[in-house]
Amino acid sequence: KDIHQEIDQFRVDSPEQLEQFRMRFISRKGVITELFEGLKTVPQADRRAVGQELNGLKNFAQERFDTFSQQIDEQRTTSGGTPPVDLTLPTIPNLTGTQHPLSLVRQRIIQIFERIGFNVADGPEIETDWYNFGALNFPDNHPARDMQDTFFIAKAAGNEGDDTPNDTLLRTHTSNVQIRLMERQTPPIRSIMPGRVYRNETISARAHCMFHQVEGIYIDRNVGFKDLKDTLYHFVKELFEPGTQIRFRPSYFPFTEPSAEIDISCQICGGKGCNICKHSGWVEIAGSGMVDPQVIANCGIDPEEFTGFAFGMGIERITQLKYVVNDLRLYTENDVRFLRQFEGL
Ligand code: PHE
């Protein structure tokens, strides 16, 4: 009862008094805690009633304290004193996004090719067999189609009921855009085509069922293998560290002849040998070649008059080499600890 009265009569007009109030009635060293401790000595029969009484007292003190604190805060703001804001608290972190590393590298690749006269072209990700394979010289049922494990998704319109194979698919490369461009335009054609592609692969550190490519094509009179080499040498010099070595290795693609794969000296170990280059010192970054005359003819362009080259590369792979990314899955997991590393690039 005495304490109740004491609380009731307590006046708080300053932060100091508020603190006195807190020390006396609220804090763990205050009188109310002390009373609670005394509860042990109360006879069992009365304990419950006394306990309830004490709880009431405790709540009363807390209510008073809250009202007083609010009054003191208001006093501070209205009197122009220190605002009730703790300026020593850490700020709320500023969570602006960063550019995704694949976007950064795609932009950089586009920039390099735009400066030497290539424009950017686009095409569908859901494609027919013809644009993804047929027009590119992959014969029907030819094992070359197995080079790229394909997601076939539907039959062509009109064939739904019969036993013809599915011929609508997710494109396995952006070469479909090359065909669409050559069909629509007359040379000179000088374009790159960045985009998403799909292959039926088990997801692991090294493979994914969805990734990104940039392919390029140049068709004109008198375009030769030298132009292909010059263009890609320039590209590698611009994108990678100075001193990067480049080599052309004979290869095979159904739509180019001759064909070459392009290797660069490993960016990770500088050619000394590491896991990324499987200790060879070289990593493959692109496929390329002179566009097969049959492919040019498939698109209604005269291969006697026009020749050209094409190339294609994976953006994930280039990003891996440029920024030492050792697991492809990082690109799609959206872990901010990974993404933040590209802040400001
Ligand atoms: N389309 C090929 C691929 O996806 C790459 C390529 C493009 C090769 C152009 C040669 C010329 O693997």
Coordinates of C-alpha atoms and ligand atoms in Angstrom, one line a residue:
K1 CA 0.0 0.0 0.0
D2 CA 2.8 2.4 0.9
I3 CA 4.6 1.7 -2.3
H4 CA 1.4 2.2 -4.3
Q5 CA 1.0 5.6 -2.6
E6 CA 4.6 6.5 -3.2
I7 CA 4.2 5.7 -6.9
D8 CA 1.0 7.7 -7.1
Q9 CA 2.7 10.8 -5.6
F10 CA 5.9 10.6 -7.5
R11 CA 6.3 13.5 -9.9
V12 CA 8.5 13.3 -12.9
D13 CA 9.4 16.5 -14.7
S14 CA 12.9 15.8 -16.0
P15 CA 14.9 12.9 -17.5
E16 CA 16.8 12.7 -14.2
Q17 CA 13.6 12.2 -12.2
L18 CA 12.4 9.6 -14.8
E19 CA 15.6 7.7 -14.2
Q20 CA 15.1 7.9 -10.4
F21 CA 11.6 6.5 -10.9
R22 CA 13.0 3.7 -12.9
M23 CA 15.7 2.8 -10.4
R24 CA 13.2 2.8 -7.5
F25 CA 10.3 0.9 -9.0
I26 CA 11.2 -0.7 -12.3
S27 CA 14.8 -1.9 -12.3
R28 CA 15.8 -5.3 -11.0
K29 CA 17.3 -3.6 -8.0
G30 CA 14.1 -1.7 -7.2
V31 CA 11.7 -2.1 -4.3
I32 CA 9.1 -4.1 -6.2
T33 CA 11.7 -6.8 -7.1
E34 CA 12.6 -6.8 -3.4
L35 CA 8.9 -7.3 -2.4
F36 CA 8.7 -10.2 -4.9
E37 CA 11.7 -11.8 -3.2
G38 CA 9.9 -11.5 0.1
L39 CA 7.1 -13.6 -1.2
K40 CA 9.0 -16.7 -0.2
T41 CA 8.5 -15.9 3.4
V42 CA 4.7 -15.4 3.1
P43 CA 2.7 -18.3 4.5
Q44 CA 1.6 -20.7 1.8
A45 CA -2.1 -19.9 2.3
D46 CA -1.7 -16.2 1.6
R47 CA 0.9 -16.4 -1.1
R48 CA -1.5 -16.4 -4.0
A49 CA -3.4 -13.3 -2.9
V50 CA -0.2 -11.4 -2.0
G51 CA 1.3 -12.4 -5.4
Q52 CA -1.7 -11.0 -7.2
E53 CA -1.4 -7.8 -5.3
L54 CA 2.3 -7.5 -6.2
N55 CA 1.6 -8.0 -9.8
G56 CA -1.0 -5.3 -9.8
L57 CA 1.6 -3.0 -8.2
K58 CA 4.2 -3.9 -10.8
N59 CA 1.8 -3.1 -13.6
F60 CA 0.8 0.1 -12.0
A61 CA 4.5 1.2 -11.8
Q62 CA 5.1 0.2 -15.4
E63 CA 2.1 2.1 -16.7
R64 CA 3.2 5.2 -14.8
F65 CA 6.7 4.8 -16.1
D66 CA 5.4 4.6 -19.8
T67 CA 3.3 7.7 -19.4
F68 CA 6.2 9.6 -17.8
S69 CA 8.6 8.6 -20.5
Q70 CA 6.2 9.7 -23.2
Q71 CA 5.8 13.1 -21.5
I72 CA 9.5 13.5 -21.2
D73 CA 10.0 12.7 -24.9
E74 CA 7.3 15.2 -25.8
Q75 CA 8.9 17.8 -23.6
R76 CA 12.3 17.3 -25.4
T77 CA 10.9 17.7 -28.9
T78 CA 8.7 20.7 -28.2
S79 CA 11.3 22.5 -26.2
G80 CA 13.7 22.1 -29.1
G81 CA 16.1 20.0 -27.0
T82 CA 17.7 16.8 -28.1
P83 CA 15.2 14.8 -30.1
P84 CA 14.3 11.4 -28.8
V85 CA 16.4 9.8 -31.5
D86 CA 19.5 7.8 -30.7
L87 CA 22.0 9.0 -33.2
T88 CA 24.5 6.4 -32.3
L89 CA 22.3 3.5 -33.6
P90 CA 23.6 1.9 -36.8
T91 CA 21.7 3.0 -39.9
I92 CA 19.3 0.7 -41.8
P93 CA 21.5 -0.9 -44.5
N94 CA 21.0 0.5 -47.9
L95 CA 19.9 -2.4 -50.1
T96 CA 20.2 -1.1 -53.6
G97 CA 20.7 -3.9 -56.1
T98 CA 23.7 -4.5 -58.2
Q99 CA 24.0 -5.4 -61.8
H100 CA 24.1 -9.2 -62.3
P101 CA 27.5 -10.3 -63.4
L102 CA 26.0 -11.9 -66.5
S103 CA 24.4 -8.6 -67.4
L104 CA 27.7 -6.8 -66.9
V105 CA 29.6 -9.1 -69.1
R106 CA 26.8 -9.1 -71.8
Q107 CA 26.9 -5.3 -71.9
R108 CA 30.7 -5.3 -72.2
I109 CA 30.6 -7.9 -75.1
I110 CA 27.9 -5.8 -76.9
Q111 CA 29.9 -2.6 -76.4
I112 CA 33.0 -4.2 -78.0
F113 CA 31.2 -5.4 -81.0
E114 CA 29.1 -2.3 -81.5
R115 CA 32.2 -0.2 -81.7
I116 CA 33.4 -2.2 -84.7
G117 CA 30.1 -1.9 -86.5
F118 CA 27.9 -4.8 -85.3
N119 CA 24.3 -4.2 -84.3
V120 CA 22.3 -6.3 -81.8
A121 CA 19.6 -8.7 -83.0
D122 CA 17.0 -10.7 -81.2
G123 CA 14.8 -13.8 -81.8
P124 CA 12.5 -16.3 -80.2
E125 CA 13.5 -18.8 -77.5
I126 CA 10.8 -21.2 -78.5
E127 CA 11.7 -22.2 -82.0
T128 CA 10.9 -24.7 -84.7
D129 CA 13.3 -27.5 -85.7
W130 CA 14.0 -25.8 -88.9
Y131 CA 15.4 -22.6 -87.4
N132 CA 17.4 -24.3 -84.7
F133 CA 18.6 -27.3 -86.8
G134 CA 17.3 -27.8 -90.3
A135 CA 18.4 -24.5 -91.9
L136 CA 21.7 -24.8 -90.1
N137 CA 22.5 -28.0 -92.0
F138 CA 21.7 -30.5 -89.3
P139 CA 20.2 -33.3 -91.4
D140 CA 17.1 -35.1 -90.1
N141 CA 18.0 -37.9 -87.6
H142 CA 21.7 -36.9 -87.9
P143 CA 23.7 -37.6 -84.8
A144 CA 25.0 -34.0 -84.9
R145 CA 21.7 -33.1 -83.3
D146 CA 23.0 -35.0 -80.2
M147 CA 25.8 -32.5 -79.8
Q148 CA 23.1 -30.4 -78.2
D149 CA 20.7 -32.2 -75.9
T150 CA 17.4 -30.6 -76.9
F151 CA 14.1 -29.9 -75.0
F152 CA 11.5 -30.8 -77.6
I153 CA 8.2 -29.4 -76.4
A154 CA 5.5 -29.8 -79.0
K155 CA 4.5 -30.8 -82.5
A156 CA 4.1 -28.3 -85.3
A157 CA 0.5 -27.0 -85.8
G158 CA -1.5 -29.5 -87.8
N159 CA 0.7 -32.5 -86.8
E160 CA -0.7 -32.9 -83.3
G161 CA -2.4 -36.3 -83.9
D162 CA 0.1 -38.1 -86.0
D163 CA 3.4 -39.9 -85.2
T164 CA 5.8 -37.2 -86.6
P165 CA 8.3 -36.2 -84.0
N166 CA 7.9 -33.0 -81.8
D167 CA 9.4 -30.2 -83.8
T168 CA 8.9 -27.2 -81.5
L169 CA 11.7 -26.8 -79.1
L170 CA 13.6 -24.5 -76.8
R171 CA 16.5 -23.2 -78.8
T172 CA 19.8 -24.8 -78.0
H173 CA 21.8 -21.9 -79.4
T174 CA 21.2 -18.4 -80.7
S175 CA 22.1 -19.4 -84.2
N176 CA 18.3 -19.4 -85.0
V177 CA 18.6 -15.6 -85.1
Q178 CA 21.3 -15.8 -87.7
I179 CA 18.9 -17.7 -90.0
R180 CA 16.1 -15.3 -89.3
L181 CA 18.3 -12.3 -90.1
M182 CA 19.6 -13.7 -93.3
E183 CA 16.1 -14.5 -94.4
R184 CA 14.9 -11.0 -93.9
Q185 CA 17.9 -8.9 -94.8
T186 CA 20.2 -8.5 -97.8
P187 CA 23.9 -8.3 -97.0
P188 CA 25.9 -6.7 -95.6
I189 CA 24.7 -8.2 -92.4
R190 CA 26.8 -7.5 -89.3
S191 CA 25.0 -8.5 -86.1
I192 CA 25.4 -10.1 -82.7
M193 CA 22.7 -11.9 -81.0
P194 CA 22.8 -12.2 -77.2
G195 CA 20.2 -14.5 -75.6
R196 CA 19.1 -17.4 -73.5
V197 CA 19.4 -20.9 -74.6
Y198 CA 18.4 -24.3 -73.2
R199 CA 19.9 -27.7 -73.2
N200 CA 18.8 -30.9 -71.4
E201 CA 21.6 -31.2 -69.0
T202 CA 21.7 -32.2 -65.4
I203 CA 22.4 -29.1 -63.3
S204 CA 25.9 -29.1 -61.7
A205 CA 28.8 -26.8 -61.0
R206 CA 29.8 -27.2 -64.7
A207 CA 26.5 -27.5 -66.6
H208 CA 23.1 -25.9 -66.5
C209 CA 19.9 -26.5 -68.5
M210 CA 19.6 -22.8 -69.2
F211 CA 22.5 -20.4 -70.1
H212 CA 23.3 -17.4 -72.2
Q213 CA 25.1 -17.0 -75.5
V214 CA 26.3 -14.2 -77.7
E215 CA 26.6 -15.3 -81.3
G216 CA 27.6 -13.1 -84.2
I217 CA 27.5 -13.1 -88.0
Y218 CA 29.1 -11.1 -90.7
I219 CA 27.9 -11.7 -94.3
D220 CA 29.2 -9.5 -97.2
R221 CA 31.2 -9.7 -100.4
N222 CA 34.7 -11.0 -99.9
V223 CA 34.5 -11.8 -96.2
G224 CA 37.3 -14.3 -95.5
F225 CA 38.8 -16.3 -92.6
K226 CA 41.2 -13.5 -92.0
D227 CA 38.3 -11.2 -91.1
L228 CA 37.1 -13.8 -88.6
K229 CA 40.5 -14.0 -87.0
D230 CA 41.0 -10.3 -86.9
T231 CA 37.5 -9.7 -85.3
L232 CA 38.0 -12.3 -82.6
Y233 CA 41.5 -11.3 -81.8
H234 CA 40.3 -7.8 -81.3
F235 CA 37.4 -9.0 -79.1
V236 CA 39.7 -11.0 -76.9
K237 CA 42.2 -8.2 -76.6
E238 CA 39.5 -5.8 -75.5
L239 CA 37.7 -8.1 -73.1
F240 CA 40.6 -9.9 -71.3
E241 CA 43.8 -8.9 -69.6
P242 CA 46.6 -7.6 -71.8
G243 CA 48.9 -10.4 -72.8
T244 CA 46.1 -13.0 -73.1
Q245 CA 47.1 -15.6 -75.7
I246 CA 44.6 -16.8 -78.3
R247 CA 44.6 -19.9 -80.6
F248 CA 42.3 -21.3 -83.2
R249 CA 41.8 -25.0 -83.1
P250 CA 40.2 -26.9 -86.0
S251 CA 36.8 -28.2 -85.1
Y252 CA 33.4 -29.2 -86.6
F253 CA 30.0 -27.6 -86.8
P254 CA 27.3 -28.6 -89.3
F255 CA 26.8 -24.9 -90.3
T256 CA 30.4 -23.7 -90.8
E257 CA 33.2 -24.9 -93.0
P258 CA 36.0 -24.6 -92.1
S259 CA 35.3 -24.4 -88.4
A260 CA 37.5 -23.5 -85.5
E261 CA 37.2 -23.4 -81.7
I262 CA 38.8 -20.4 -80.0
D263 CA 40.9 -21.0 -76.9
I264 CA 42.6 -18.4 -74.7
S265 CA 45.3 -18.8 -72.2
C266 CA 43.7 -19.6 -68.9
Q267 CA 42.8 -16.4 -67.0
I268 CA 42.8 -18.2 -63.7
C269 CA 46.3 -19.6 -63.5
G270 CA 47.9 -17.6 -66.3
G271 CA 48.6 -20.8 -68.3
K272 CA 50.4 -22.5 -65.5
G273 CA 47.7 -25.2 -65.0
C274 CA 44.7 -25.3 -62.7
N275 CA 41.3 -27.1 -62.4
I276 CA 39.5 -24.6 -64.6
C277 CA 41.8 -25.4 -67.6
K278 CA 42.2 -29.0 -66.6
H279 CA 45.9 -28.3 -66.4
S280 CA 46.3 -27.6 -70.1
G281 CA 46.8 -23.8 -69.7
W282 CA 44.1 -23.2 -72.3
V283 CA 40.3 -22.7 -72.1
E284 CA 37.8 -22.8 -74.9
I285 CA 35.7 -19.6 -75.1
A286 CA 33.9 -19.8 -78.5
G287 CA 33.0 -21.7 -81.6
S288 CA 33.4 -20.1 -85.0
G289 CA 33.8 -20.7 -88.7
M290 CA 33.0 -19.6 -92.2
V291 CA 29.2 -19.9 -92.8
D292 CA 28.6 -23.0 -94.9
P293 CA 27.4 -21.9 -98.5
Q294 CA 24.4 -24.3 -98.1
V295 CA 23.3 -22.4 -95.0
I296 CA 23.6 -19.1 -96.9
A297 CA 21.6 -20.6 -99.7
N298 CA 18.9 -21.9 -97.3
C299 CA 18.2 -18.3 -96.4
G300 CA 17.8 -17.1 -100.0
I301 CA 21.1 -15.4 -100.3
D302 CA 23.4 -16.3 -103.2
P303 CA 26.5 -18.0 -101.8
E304 CA 28.5 -17.3 -105.0
E305 CA 28.2 -13.6 -104.3
F306 CA 28.3 -13.5 -100.5
T307 CA 30.4 -15.2 -97.9
G308 CA 30.7 -14.7 -94.2
F309 CA 31.7 -15.9 -90.8
A310 CA 29.9 -16.7 -87.6
F311 CA 30.9 -17.3 -84.0
G312 CA 29.2 -18.1 -80.7
M313 CA 30.2 -18.0 -77.1
G314 CA 28.7 -18.7 -73.7
I315 CA 28.4 -15.7 -71.4
E316 CA 28.6 -17.8 -68.2
R317 CA 31.9 -19.2 -69.3
I318 CA 33.4 -15.8 -70.2
T319 CA 32.1 -14.4 -66.8
Q320 CA 33.6 -17.4 -65.0
L321 CA 37.0 -16.6 -66.5
K322 CA 36.8 -12.9 -66.0
Y323 CA 35.7 -13.0 -62.4
V324 CA 36.8 -16.5 -61.3
V325 CA 33.3 -18.0 -60.6
N326 CA 33.8 -21.6 -59.8
D327 CA 30.2 -22.9 -59.8
L328 CA 27.7 -22.1 -62.5
R329 CA 24.8 -22.5 -60.1
L330 CA 25.9 -19.3 -58.3
Y331 CA 24.5 -17.3 -61.3
T332 CA 20.9 -18.3 -60.6
E333 CA 20.8 -18.8 -56.8
N334 CA 20.5 -15.0 -56.1
D335 CA 22.7 -15.2 -53.0
V336 CA 23.5 -11.6 -52.2
R337 CA 26.9 -12.5 -50.8
F338 CA 27.8 -13.5 -54.4
L339 CA 25.9 -10.7 -56.2
R340 CA 27.4 -7.9 -53.9
Q341 CA 30.9 -8.8 -55.1
F342 CA 30.0 -7.1 -58.4
E343 CA 28.9 -3.9 -56.9
G344 CA 30.2 -0.8 -58.7
L345 CA 31.8 -2.7 -61.6
Ligands
PHE1 N1 26.1 -22.4 -82.3 C1 27.3 -23.0 -81.7 C2 27.0 -23.5 -80.4 O1 26.0 -23.2 -79.7 C3 28.4 -22.0 -81.7 C4 28.8 -21.5 -83.0 C5 28.3 -20.4 -83.5 C6 29.8 -22.2 -83.7 C7 28.7 -19.9 -84.8 C8 30.2 -21.7 -84.9 C9 29.7 -20.6 -85.5 O2 27.7 -24.3 -79.8

